mmCIF file of C-alpha atoms in Angstrom:
data_model
loop_
_atom_site.group_PDB
_atom_site.id
_atom_site.type_symbol
_atom_site.label_atom_id
_atom_site.label_comp_id
_atom_site.label_asym_id
_atom_site.label_seq_id
_atom_site.Cartn_x
_atom_site.Cartn_y
_atom_site.Cartn_z
ATOM 1 C CA MET A 13 43.281 -13.517 -5.310
ATOM 2 C CA SER A 14 40.680 -16.156 -6.131
ATOM 3 C CA ILE A 15 39.056 -16.511 -9.531
ATOM 4 C CA ALA A 16 35.781 -15.258 -8.052
ATOM 5 C CA GLY A 17 37.638 -12.285 -6.564
ATOM 6 C CA ASP A 18 39.256 -11.497 -9.913
ATOM 7 C CA ILE A 19 35.879 -11.653 -11.664
ATOM 8 C CA LYS A 20 34.257 -9.433 -9.022
ATOM 9 C CA THR A 21 37.065 -6.888 -9.369
ATOM 10 C CA ARG A 22 36.535 -6.744 -13.137
ATOM 11 C CA ILE A 23 32.752 -6.403 -12.759
ATOM 12 C CA LYS A 24 33.352 -3.537 -10.312
ATOM 13 C CA ALA A 25 35.686 -1.863 -12.830
ATOM 14 C CA ILE A 26 32.972 -2.017 -15.517
ATOM 15 C CA LEU A 27 30.427 -0.574 -13.090
ATOM 16 C CA ASP A 28 32.892 2.156 -12.051
ATOM 17 C CA ALA A 29 33.289 3.085 -15.732
ATOM 18 C CA LEU A 30 29.506 3.512 -15.877
ATOM 19 C CA VAL A 31 29.792 5.960 -12.966
ATOM 20 C CA THR A 32 32.462 7.902 -14.871
ATOM 21 C CA SER A 33 30.186 8.053 -17.915
ATOM 22 C CA THR A 34 27.272 9.167 -15.644
ATOM 23 C CA VAL A 35 25.088 6.138 -16.432
ATOM 24 C CA LEU A 36 25.306 5.237 -12.725
ATOM 25 C CA GLY A 37 25.650 7.553 -9.760
ATOM 26 C CA SER A 38 27.572 5.154 -7.516
ATOM 27 C CA VAL A 39 28.683 1.566 -6.959
ATOM 28 C CA LEU A 40 28.789 -0.332 -3.665
ATOM 29 C CA MET A 41 30.227 -3.761 -2.941
ATOM 30 C CA ASP A 42 27.936 -5.792 -0.700
ATOM 31 C CA ASP A 43 29.676 -7.252 2.330
ATOM 32 C CA PHE A 44 26.557 -8.769 3.968
ATOM 33 C CA ARG A 45 27.115 -6.794 7.206
ATOM 34 C CA ASP A 46 24.201 -4.476 6.473
ATOM 35 C CA ASP A 47 20.776 -5.029 4.998
ATOM 36 C CA VAL A 48 21.199 -4.322 1.290
ATOM 37 C CA LEU A 49 18.398 -1.727 1.357
ATOM 38 C CA ASN A 50 19.332 -0.231 4.730
ATOM 39 C CA ARG A 51 22.527 1.616 3.885
ATOM 40 C CA ASP A 52 23.682 5.045 2.857
ATOM 41 C CA ILE A 53 23.509 5.407 -0.903
ATOM 42 C CA PRO A 54 25.986 8.083 -2.029
ATOM 43 C CA ALA A 55 24.323 8.819 -5.404
ATOM 44 C CA PHE A 56 21.534 7.392 -7.555
ATOM 45 C CA PRO A 57 21.178 5.194 -9.467
ATOM 46 C CA CYS A 58 23.396 2.963 -7.378
ATOM 47 C CA ALA A 59 24.634 -0.499 -8.350
ATOM 48 C CA ILE A 60 25.158 -2.884 -5.436
ATOM 49 C CA LEU A 61 27.436 -5.781 -6.395
ATOM 50 C CA THR A 62 26.925 -8.917 -4.315
ATOM 51 C CA SER A 63 29.215 -11.819 -3.573
ATOM 52 C CA PRO A 64 28.755 -14.700 -5.990
ATOM 53 C CA SER A 65 26.976 -17.959 -5.806
ATOM 54 C CA ILE A 66 28.729 -20.819 -7.545
ATOM 55 C CA GLU A 67 26.680 -23.229 -9.579
ATOM 56 C CA SER A 68 27.670 -26.718 -10.591
ATOM 57 C CA SER A 69 30.955 -27.322 -12.309
ATOM 58 C CA ILE A 70 31.353 -28.888 -15.707
ATOM 59 C CA ALA A 71 34.406 -31.117 -16.005
ATOM 60 C CA GLU A 72 36.252 -29.875 -19.067
ATOM 61 C CA THR A 73 39.174 -32.249 -18.554
ATOM 62 C CA ASN A 74 40.278 -34.465 -15.700
ATOM 63 C CA GLN A 75 42.038 -31.406 -14.192
ATOM 64 C CA ASP A 76 39.879 -28.438 -15.249
ATOM 65 C CA ASN A 77 36.330 -27.495 -14.307
ATOM 66 C CA LEU A 78 34.190 -24.753 -15.824
ATOM 67 C CA ARG A 79 32.398 -23.109 -12.900
ATOM 68 C CA THR A 80 29.528 -20.665 -13.136
ATOM 69 C CA HIS A 81 29.912 -17.720 -10.747
ATOM 70 C CA THR A 82 26.677 -15.740 -10.490
ATOM 71 C CA PHE A 83 26.995 -12.157 -9.264
ATOM 72 C CA GLU A 84 23.791 -10.259 -8.588
ATOM 73 C CA ILE A 85 23.828 -6.542 -9.336
ATOM 74 C CA LEU A 86 21.025 -4.707 -7.567
ATOM 75 C CA ILE A 87 20.193 -1.286 -8.983
ATOM 76 C CA VAL A 88 18.655 1.195 -6.550
ATOM 77 C CA GLN A 89 16.986 4.291 -7.993
ATOM 78 C CA LYS A 90 14.841 7.022 -6.461
ATOM 79 C CA GLY A 91 11.352 7.233 -7.903
ATOM 80 C CA GLU A 92 11.631 10.991 -8.288
ATOM 81 C CA ASN A 93 14.681 10.505 -10.533
ATOM 82 C CA VAL A 94 12.611 8.572 -13.073
ATOM 83 C CA THR A 95 11.355 11.189 -15.488
ATOM 84 C CA GLY A 96 10.355 9.172 -18.541
ATOM 85 C CA THR A 97 8.624 5.924 -19.335
ATOM 86 C CA ASN A 98 11.828 4.359 -20.686
ATOM 87 C CA ASP A 99 14.343 5.531 -18.050
ATOM 88 C CA ILE A 100 14.643 2.147 -16.325
ATOM 89 C CA GLU A 101 14.805 0.251 -19.618
ATOM 90 C CA ASP A 102 17.503 2.630 -20.909
ATOM 91 C CA LEU A 103 19.520 2.082 -17.730
ATOM 92 C CA MET A 104 19.166 -1.694 -18.056
ATOM 93 C CA GLU A 105 20.273 -1.534 -21.689
ATOM 94 C CA ALA A 106 23.354 0.526 -20.826
ATOM 95 C CA LEU A 107 24.333 -1.985 -18.129
ATOM 96 C CA VAL A 108 23.862 -5.002 -20.384
ATOM 97 C CA ASN A 109 25.777 -3.321 -23.226
ATOM 98 C CA ALA A 110 28.742 -2.642 -20.938
ATOM 99 C CA PHE A 111 29.035 -6.350 -20.168
ATOM 100 C CA ASP A 112 28.289 -7.410 -23.764
ATOM 101 C CA ASN A 113 31.288 -5.329 -24.841
ATOM 102 C CA ASP A 114 33.603 -7.354 -22.559
ATOM 103 C CA PRO A 115 32.189 -10.912 -22.595
ATOM 104 C CA THR A 116 35.193 -12.543 -20.911
ATOM 105 C CA LEU A 117 35.700 -9.691 -18.421
ATOM 106 C CA SER A 118 39.155 -9.048 -19.870
ATOM 107 C CA GLY A 119 40.038 -12.724 -19.654
ATOM 108 C CA LYS A 120 38.943 -13.177 -16.023
ATOM 109 C CA ALA A 121 35.805 -15.165 -16.984
ATOM 110 C CA ASN A 122 37.093 -17.763 -19.413
ATOM 111 C CA GLY A 123 33.611 -19.095 -20.186
ATOM 112 C CA GLY A 124 32.204 -15.648 -20.934
ATOM 113 C CA VAL A 125 29.344 -13.656 -19.476
ATOM 114 C CA GLU A 126 25.738 -14.808 -19.688
#
């Protein structure tokens, strides 16, 4: 598997753990065949993990480059599921904390997570 594929798999595992802990209702991997907002959402809130964009490489040595893979995670939530003024902020915080607790994605992202 490619480095980007390994990173995406680890991101998906972190998101799946958030489903298990009931922070998220479901996780989908975007395959670009369907409009991101025109699909069946199994449970809310739903995280949709996109394929990465790759930003410029930094030459670490004459044989190694440090690439930045940017994965977008779109969170879809029903308005009627928002019951308090801080619900969205609390969800965002839980997502960020999950990635802060594994900054190298278990060694898959050698430069860390921004």
